[in-house]
């Protein structure tokens, strides 16, 4: 299960720029990319988050490319518990980017990446943070604190 989505800040910037171009193919592609990002953050599996291209890319290990329509792509890498969104653009730009970043690995990706926890990681975190009942909290302390220490601390309360 994906716990974190790593998004390159340049991807977010490019998507915002494309959304400003109203009624264009780029704006529609940006809307689809945002839907994919939101689906991933809500815990959807990468293969179900959006329409993938026919195949990934052999030049990058664990590469997935989402088809955003009219030749636009979103290039991603699937890690063990993380998912990296690294580039968005038209088909030719994606091909050039992949050629430049051949053999890129998740641990040596760009420095300009923001990390977002998914809904799954939040639920997992909350399950591990269960608070014990009050009786469980008091038992270990009562044996360690002496009556003399309590009298020193609460000397005015009698």
PDB file of C-alpha atoms in Angstrom:
ATOM      1  CA  UNK A   1       0.000   0.000   0.000  1.00  0.00           C
ATOM      2  CA  UNK A   2       1.249   3.475  -0.843  1.00  0.00           C
ATOM      3  CA  UNK A   3       1.892   5.550   2.297  1.00  0.00           C
ATOM      4  CA  UNK A   4       3.416   8.700   0.813  1.00  0.00           C
ATOM      5  CA  UNK A   5       3.076  10.569  -2.465  1.00  0.00           C
ATOM      6  CA  UNK A   6       6.136  12.575  -3.466  1.00  0.00           C
ATOM      7  CA  UNK A   7       5.328  15.362  -5.921  1.00  0.00           C
ATOM      8  CA  UNK A   8       7.961  17.435  -7.657  1.00  0.00           C
ATOM      9  CA  UNK A   9       7.148  21.116  -7.142  1.00  0.00           C
ATOM     10  CA  UNK A  10       7.737  21.737 -10.858  1.00  0.00           C
ATOM     11  CA  UNK A  11       4.879  19.331 -11.656  1.00  0.00           C
ATOM     12  CA  UNK A  12       2.494  21.305  -9.422  1.00  0.00           C
ATOM     13  CA  UNK A  13       3.676  24.594 -10.954  1.00  0.00           C
ATOM     14  CA  UNK A  14       3.217  23.300 -14.489  1.00  0.00           C
ATOM     15  CA  UNK A  15      -0.264  21.969 -13.703  1.00  0.00           C
ATOM     16  CA  UNK A  16      -1.288  25.363 -12.252  1.00  0.00           C
ATOM     17  CA  UNK A  17      -0.017  27.102 -15.393  1.00  0.00           C
ATOM     18  CA  UNK A  18      -1.942  24.704 -17.623  1.00  0.00           C
ATOM     19  CA  UNK A  19      -5.153  25.175 -15.632  1.00  0.00           C
ATOM     20  CA  UNK A  20      -5.009  28.906 -16.353  1.00  0.00           C
ATOM     21  CA  UNK A  21      -5.298  28.155 -20.067  1.00  0.00           C
ATOM     22  CA  UNK A  22      -9.062  27.743 -20.081  1.00  0.00           C
ATOM     23  CA  UNK A  23     -10.709  25.470 -22.653  1.00  0.00           C
ATOM     24  CA  UNK A  24      -7.425  24.021 -23.893  1.00  0.00           C
ATOM     25  CA  UNK A  25      -6.117  20.478 -24.122  1.00  0.00           C
ATOM     26  CA  UNK A  26      -3.456  21.360 -21.551  1.00  0.00           C
ATOM     27  CA  UNK A  27      -6.095  22.529 -19.043  1.00  0.00           C
ATOM     28  CA  UNK A  28      -8.055  19.286 -19.486  1.00  0.00           C
ATOM     29  CA  UNK A  29      -4.863  17.290 -18.980  1.00  0.00           C
ATOM     30  CA  UNK A  30      -4.088  19.265 -15.806  1.00  0.00           C
ATOM     31  CA  UNK A  31      -7.577  18.544 -14.454  1.00  0.00           C
ATOM     32  CA  UNK A  32      -7.069  14.822 -15.065  1.00  0.00           C
ATOM     33  CA  UNK A  33      -3.661  14.974 -13.364  1.00  0.00           C
ATOM     34  CA  UNK A  34      -5.200  16.667 -10.319  1.00  0.00           C
ATOM     35  CA  UNK A  35      -7.859  13.928 -10.155  1.00  0.00           C
ATOM     36  CA  UNK A  36      -5.113  11.293 -10.230  1.00  0.00           C
ATOM     37  CA  UNK A  37      -3.172  13.068  -7.475  1.00  0.00           C
ATOM     38  CA  UNK A  38      -6.280  13.356  -5.303  1.00  0.00           C
ATOM     39  CA  UNK A  39      -7.112   9.698  -5.865  1.00  0.00           C
ATOM     40  CA  UNK A  40      -3.597   8.670  -4.824  1.00  0.00           C
ATOM     41  CA  UNK A  41      -3.772  10.826  -1.696  1.00  0.00           C
ATOM     42  CA  UNK A  42      -7.124   9.236  -0.810  1.00  0.00           C
ATOM     43  CA  UNK A  43      -5.526   5.788  -0.828  1.00  0.00           C
ATOM     44  CA  UNK A  44      -6.411   4.557  -4.320  1.00  0.00           C
ATOM     45  CA  UNK A  45      -3.919   2.090  -5.761  1.00  0.00           C
ATOM     46  CA  UNK A  46      -1.720   3.587  -8.518  1.00  0.00           C
ATOM     47  CA  UNK A  47      -3.073   1.201 -11.145  1.00  0.00           C
ATOM     48  CA  UNK A  48      -6.625   2.312 -10.377  1.00  0.00           C
ATOM     49  CA  UNK A  49      -6.005   6.060  -9.959  1.00  0.00           C
ATOM     50  CA  UNK A  50      -6.198   6.885 -13.648  1.00  0.00           C
ATOM     51  CA  UNK A  51      -5.738   5.657 -17.190  1.00  0.00           C
ATOM     52  CA  UNK A  52      -2.228   4.340 -17.743  1.00  0.00           C
ATOM     53  CA  UNK A  53      -0.474   4.336 -21.089  1.00  0.00           C
ATOM     54  CA  UNK A  54      -0.131   0.972 -22.780  1.00  0.00           C
ATOM     55  CA  UNK A  55       3.154   0.304 -21.031  1.00  0.00           C
ATOM     56  CA  UNK A  56       5.503   2.069 -18.635  1.00  0.00           C
ATOM     57  CA  UNK A  57       8.974   2.863 -19.804  1.00  0.00           C
ATOM     58  CA  UNK A  58      11.909   0.446 -19.857  1.00  0.00           C
ATOM     59  CA  UNK A  59      14.387   3.310 -19.476  1.00  0.00           C
ATOM     60  CA  UNK A  60      13.262   3.880 -15.868  1.00  0.00           C
ATOM     61  CA  UNK A  61      12.676   1.019 -13.433  1.00  0.00           C
ATOM     62  CA  UNK A  62       9.106   0.845 -11.986  1.00  0.00           C
ATOM     63  CA  UNK A  63       7.991   3.706 -14.241  1.00  0.00           C
ATOM     64  CA  UNK A  64       4.303   4.357 -14.774  1.00  0.00           C
ATOM     65  CA  UNK A  65       2.909   6.866 -17.237  1.00  0.00           C
ATOM     66  CA  UNK A  66      -0.627   8.156 -16.941  1.00  0.00           C
ATOM     67  CA  UNK A  67      -2.382   9.109 -20.155  1.00  0.00           C
ATOM     68  CA  UNK A  68      -3.927  12.550 -19.611  1.00  0.00           C
ATOM     69  CA  UNK A  69      -5.373  12.759 -23.125  1.00  0.00           C
ATOM     70  CA  UNK A  70      -4.335  14.481 -26.365  1.00  0.00           C
ATOM     71  CA  UNK A  71      -0.704  13.379 -25.975  1.00  0.00           C
ATOM     72  CA  UNK A  72      -0.174  14.618 -22.409  1.00  0.00           C
ATOM     73  CA  UNK A  73       1.477  12.320 -19.877  1.00  0.00           C
ATOM     74  CA  UNK A  74       2.247  12.182 -16.149  1.00  0.00           C
ATOM     75  CA  UNK A  75       5.506  10.301 -15.463  1.00  0.00           C
ATOM     76  CA  UNK A  76       5.732   8.481 -12.117  1.00  0.00           C
ATOM     77  CA  UNK A  77       7.873   5.956 -10.288  1.00  0.00           C
ATOM     78  CA  UNK A  78       6.373   3.426  -7.917  1.00  0.00           C
ATOM     79  CA  UNK A  79       8.494   2.762  -4.848  1.00  0.00           C
ATOM     80  CA  UNK A  80       7.942   0.228  -2.094  1.00  0.00           C
ATOM     81  CA  UNK A  81       5.712   2.447   0.082  1.00  0.00           C
ATOM     82  CA  UNK A  82       5.980   5.682  -1.852  1.00  0.00           C
ATOM     83  CA  UNK A  83       4.836   6.987  -5.205  1.00  0.00           C
ATOM     84  CA  UNK A  84       6.795   9.690  -7.045  1.00  0.00           C
ATOM     85  CA  UNK A  85       5.171  12.101  -9.528  1.00  0.00           C
ATOM     86  CA  UNK A  86       8.135  13.529 -11.380  1.00  0.00           C
ATOM     87  CA  UNK A  87       7.092  15.069 -14.686  1.00  0.00           C
ATOM     88  CA  UNK A  88       4.018  16.222 -16.574  1.00  0.00           C
ATOM     89  CA  UNK A  89       3.909  17.368 -20.166  1.00  0.00           C
ATOM     90  CA  UNK A  90       3.174  16.434 -23.729  1.00  0.00           C
ATOM     91  CA  UNK A  91       4.443  13.198 -25.254  1.00  0.00           C
ATOM     92  CA  UNK A  92       7.620  14.687 -26.772  1.00  0.00           C
ATOM     93  CA  UNK A  93       8.604  16.560 -23.588  1.00  0.00           C
ATOM     94  CA  UNK A  94       8.073  13.409 -21.523  1.00  0.00           C
ATOM     95  CA  UNK A  95      10.237  11.418 -23.923  1.00  0.00           C
ATOM     96  CA  UNK A  96      13.040  14.009 -23.659  1.00  0.00           C
ATOM     97  CA  UNK A  97      12.740  14.103 -19.856  1.00  0.00           C
ATOM     98  CA  UNK A  98      12.919  10.320 -19.631  1.00  0.00           C
ATOM     99  CA  UNK A  99      15.998  10.247 -21.883  1.00  0.00           C
ATOM    100  CA  UNK A 100      17.699  12.832 -19.643  1.00  0.00           C
ATOM    101  CA  UNK A 101      16.728  11.016 -16.446  1.00  0.00           C
ATOM    102  CA  UNK A 102      17.391   7.474 -17.603  1.00  0.00           C
ATOM    103  CA  UNK A 103      17.901   5.048 -14.706  1.00  0.00           C
ATOM    104  CA  UNK A 104      16.621   7.539 -12.109  1.00  0.00           C
ATOM    105  CA  UNK A 105      15.793   5.932  -8.767  1.00  0.00           C
ATOM    106  CA  UNK A 106      13.368   7.113  -6.073  1.00  0.00           C
ATOM    107  CA  UNK A 107      16.160   7.754  -3.578  1.00  0.00           C
ATOM    108  CA  UNK A 108      18.045  10.120  -5.897  1.00  0.00           C
ATOM    109  CA  UNK A 109      15.112  12.085  -7.275  1.00  0.00           C
ATOM    110  CA  UNK A 110      14.953  15.850  -7.380  1.00  0.00           C
ATOM    111  CA  UNK A 111      15.542  18.019  -4.310  1.00  0.00           C
ATOM    112  CA  UNK A 112      12.376  19.972  -5.064  1.00  0.00           C
ATOM    113  CA  UNK A 113       9.956  17.285  -3.925  1.00  0.00           C
ATOM    114  CA  UNK A 114       7.155  17.722  -1.415  1.00  0.00           C
ATOM    115  CA  UNK A 115       5.948  14.689   0.491  1.00  0.00           C
ATOM    116  CA  UNK A 116       2.257  14.155   1.174  1.00  0.00           C
ATOM    117  CA  UNK A 117       0.903  11.369   3.412  1.00  0.00           C
ATOM    118  CA  UNK A 118      -1.915   9.309   1.964  1.00  0.00           C
ATOM    119  CA  UNK A 119      -5.131   8.468   3.748  1.00  0.00           C
ATOM    120  CA  UNK A 120      -3.769   4.968   4.302  1.00  0.00           C
ATOM    121  CA  UNK A 121      -0.678   6.253   6.151  1.00  0.00           C
ATOM    122  CA  UNK A 122      -2.866   8.468   8.352  1.00  0.00           C
ATOM    123  CA  UNK A 123      -5.133   5.544   9.298  1.00  0.00           C
ATOM    124  CA  UNK A 124      -2.107   3.335  10.000  1.00  0.00           C
ATOM    125  CA  UNK A 125      -0.593   6.039  12.208  1.00  0.00           C
ATOM    126  CA  UNK A 126      -3.826   6.463  14.176  1.00  0.00           C
ATOM    127  CA  UNK A 127      -4.075   2.710  14.782  1.00  0.00           C
ATOM    128  CA  UNK A 128      -0.598   2.648  16.321  1.00  0.00           C
ATOM    129  CA  UNK A 129      -1.383   5.615  18.578  1.00  0.00           C
ATOM    130  CA  UNK A 130      -4.130   3.996  20.648  1.00  0.00           C
ATOM    131  CA  UNK A 131      -4.307   5.497  24.128  1.00  0.00           C
ATOM    132  CA  UNK A 132      -4.490   3.022  27.002  1.00  0.00           C
ATOM    133  CA  UNK A 133      -7.224   3.315  29.599  1.00  0.00           C
ATOM    134  CA  UNK A 134      -6.677   5.473  32.708  1.00  0.00           C
ATOM    135  CA  UNK A 135      -6.216   2.460  34.995  1.00  0.00           C
ATOM    136  CA  UNK A 136      -3.294   1.296  32.834  1.00  0.00           C
ATOM    137  CA  UNK A 137      -1.602   4.697  33.154  1.00  0.00           C
ATOM    138  CA  UNK A 138      -1.845   4.869  36.927  1.00  0.00           C
ATOM    139  CA  UNK A 139      -0.582   1.387  37.848  1.00  0.00           C
ATOM    140  CA  UNK A 140       3.063   1.805  36.792  1.00  0.00           C
ATOM    141  CA  UNK A 141       3.352   5.222  38.479  1.00  0.00           C
ATOM    142  CA  UNK A 142       1.844   4.345  41.835  1.00  0.00           C
ATOM    143  CA  UNK A 143       4.637   1.910  42.678  1.00  0.00           C
ATOM    144  CA  UNK A 144       7.404   4.403  41.793  1.00  0.00           C
ATOM    145  CA  UNK A 145       6.200   7.489  43.674  1.00  0.00           C
ATOM    146  CA  UNK A 146       6.581   7.408  47.444  1.00  0.00           C
ATOM    147  CA  UNK A 147       4.231   9.063  49.940  1.00  0.00           C
ATOM    148  CA  UNK A 148       7.067  11.379  51.045  1.00  0.00           C
ATOM    149  CA  UNK A 149       7.494  12.651  47.455  1.00  0.00           C
ATOM    150  CA  UNK A 150       3.761  13.229  47.135  1.00  0.00           C
ATOM    151  CA  UNK A 151       3.741  15.227  50.390  1.00  0.00           C
ATOM    152  CA  UNK A 152       6.611  17.414  49.142  1.00  0.00           C
ATOM    153  CA  UNK A 153       4.841  18.131  45.854  1.00  0.00           C
ATOM    154  CA  UNK A 154       1.353  18.637  47.279  1.00  0.00           C
ATOM    155  CA  UNK A 155       2.305  20.026  50.701  1.00  0.00           C
ATOM    156  CA  UNK A 156      -0.526  22.589  50.795  1.00  0.00           C
ATOM    157  CA  UNK A 157      -3.326  20.188  49.877  1.00  0.00           C
ATOM    158  CA  UNK A 158      -4.413  18.487  53.105  1.00  0.00           C
TER     159      UNK A 158
END
